[in-house]
Short mmCIF file of C-alpha atoms in Angstrom, two decimals:
data_model
loop_
_atom_site.label_atom_id
_atom_site.label_comp_id
_atom_site.label_asym_id
_atom_site.label_seq_id
_atom_site.Cartn_x
_atom_site.Cartn_y
_atom_site.Cartn_z
CA MET M 133 16.57 6.45 -18.34
CA SER M 134 14.71 5.73 -15.26
CA GLU M 135 10.78 5.86 -15.54
CA THR M 136 9.20 8.27 -12.94
CA PRO M 137 6.19 6.57 -11.02
CA ILE M 138 2.50 7.57 -12.23
CA CYS M 139 0.83 8.11 -9.43
CA SER M 140 -2.53 5.25 -8.46
CA ALA M 141 -5.13 7.97 -8.92
CA LYS M 142 -7.87 6.31 -11.48
CA GLY M 143 -7.10 8.56 -14.45
CA CYS M 144 -3.83 10.78 -13.17
CA ARG M 145 -0.57 10.65 -14.88
CA ALA M 146 1.21 12.94 -12.49
CA GLY M 147 4.38 11.75 -11.16
CA ALA M 148 3.85 10.20 -8.31
CA VAL M 149 6.12 10.92 -5.44
CA TRP M 150 3.96 9.40 -1.81
CA VAL M 151 3.94 5.79 -0.96
CA LEU M 152 0.91 4.54 0.69
CA ALA M 153 1.33 1.26 2.62
CA TRP M 154 -1.65 -0.75 3.37
CA ASN M 155 -3.54 -3.95 4.10
CA ASN M 156 -6.67 -5.33 4.39
CA PRO M 157 -6.86 -7.05 7.37
CA LYS M 158 -9.76 -9.73 6.52
CA ILE M 159 -7.64 -10.94 3.52
CA HIS M 160 -3.80 -10.02 4.37
CA THR M 161 -1.55 -11.40 7.06
CA PRO M 162 -0.21 -8.17 10.03
CA GLU M 163 2.53 -7.55 8.16
CA ARG M 164 2.02 -7.77 4.64
CA ARG M 165 2.01 -4.30 3.00
CA LYS M 166 0.82 -3.62 -0.30
CA THR M 167 1.04 -0.41 -1.71
CA TRP M 168 -0.59 2.50 -3.82
CA ILE M 169 1.58 5.50 -5.30
CA ALA M 170 0.12 8.91 -5.24
CA CYS M 171 1.56 12.67 -6.66
CA GLU M 172 1.10 15.74 -3.84
CA GLU M 173 -2.10 16.75 -5.41
CA HIS M 174 -3.99 13.08 -4.86
CA ARG M 175 -2.35 11.81 -1.23
CA GLU M 176 -4.93 13.08 1.02
CA HIS M 177 -8.14 11.36 -1.33
CA LEU M 178 -5.86 8.33 -1.66
CA SER M 179 -5.03 8.19 2.24
CA GLN M 180 -8.99 8.86 3.19
CA PHE M 181 -10.00 6.32 0.93
CA LEU M 182 -7.77 3.78 2.65
CA GLY M 183 -8.06 5.03 6.12
CA VAL M 184 -11.82 5.29 6.71
CA ARG M 185 -11.89 1.68 5.81
CA GLY M 186 -8.56 1.03 8.32
CA PHE M 187 -6.42 -0.06 5.40
CA LEU M 188 -3.70 2.64 5.70
CA LYS M 189 -0.85 1.65 7.80
CA ASP M 190 2.04 4.32 6.58
CA VAL M 191 2.23 6.79 3.96
CA VAL M 192 6.07 7.74 3.26
CA PRO M 193 8.03 10.55 0.75
CA LEU M 194 8.31 7.81 -2.88
CA ARG M 195 12.17 8.34 -2.11
CA GLU M 196 12.01 6.93 1.47
CA TRP M 197 10.61 3.73 0.68
CA LYS M 198 13.31 3.30 -2.27
CA ASP M 199 15.53 4.17 -0.22
CA SER M 200 14.17 1.54 2.73
CA ALA M 201 13.82 -1.01 0.07
CA ALA M 202 17.82 -0.53 -0.95
CA ASP M 203 18.36 -1.80 2.27
CA ARG M 204 15.93 -4.99 2.74
#
């Protein structure tokens, strides 16, 4: 049985459906991507948090992220 990934928002236990790819240019190389995962409710909040810091690079549905990872 596969486990549903849990949203990265503090205290949230909902299943994640989005991947927020980001990096901190002060400490990561440009091609490096860190990820947070988000439920529908927290996608916008987490995106804004990363966006105002200039860290957010992409927001992708979790299913598409998994499919693209399998292609690598």
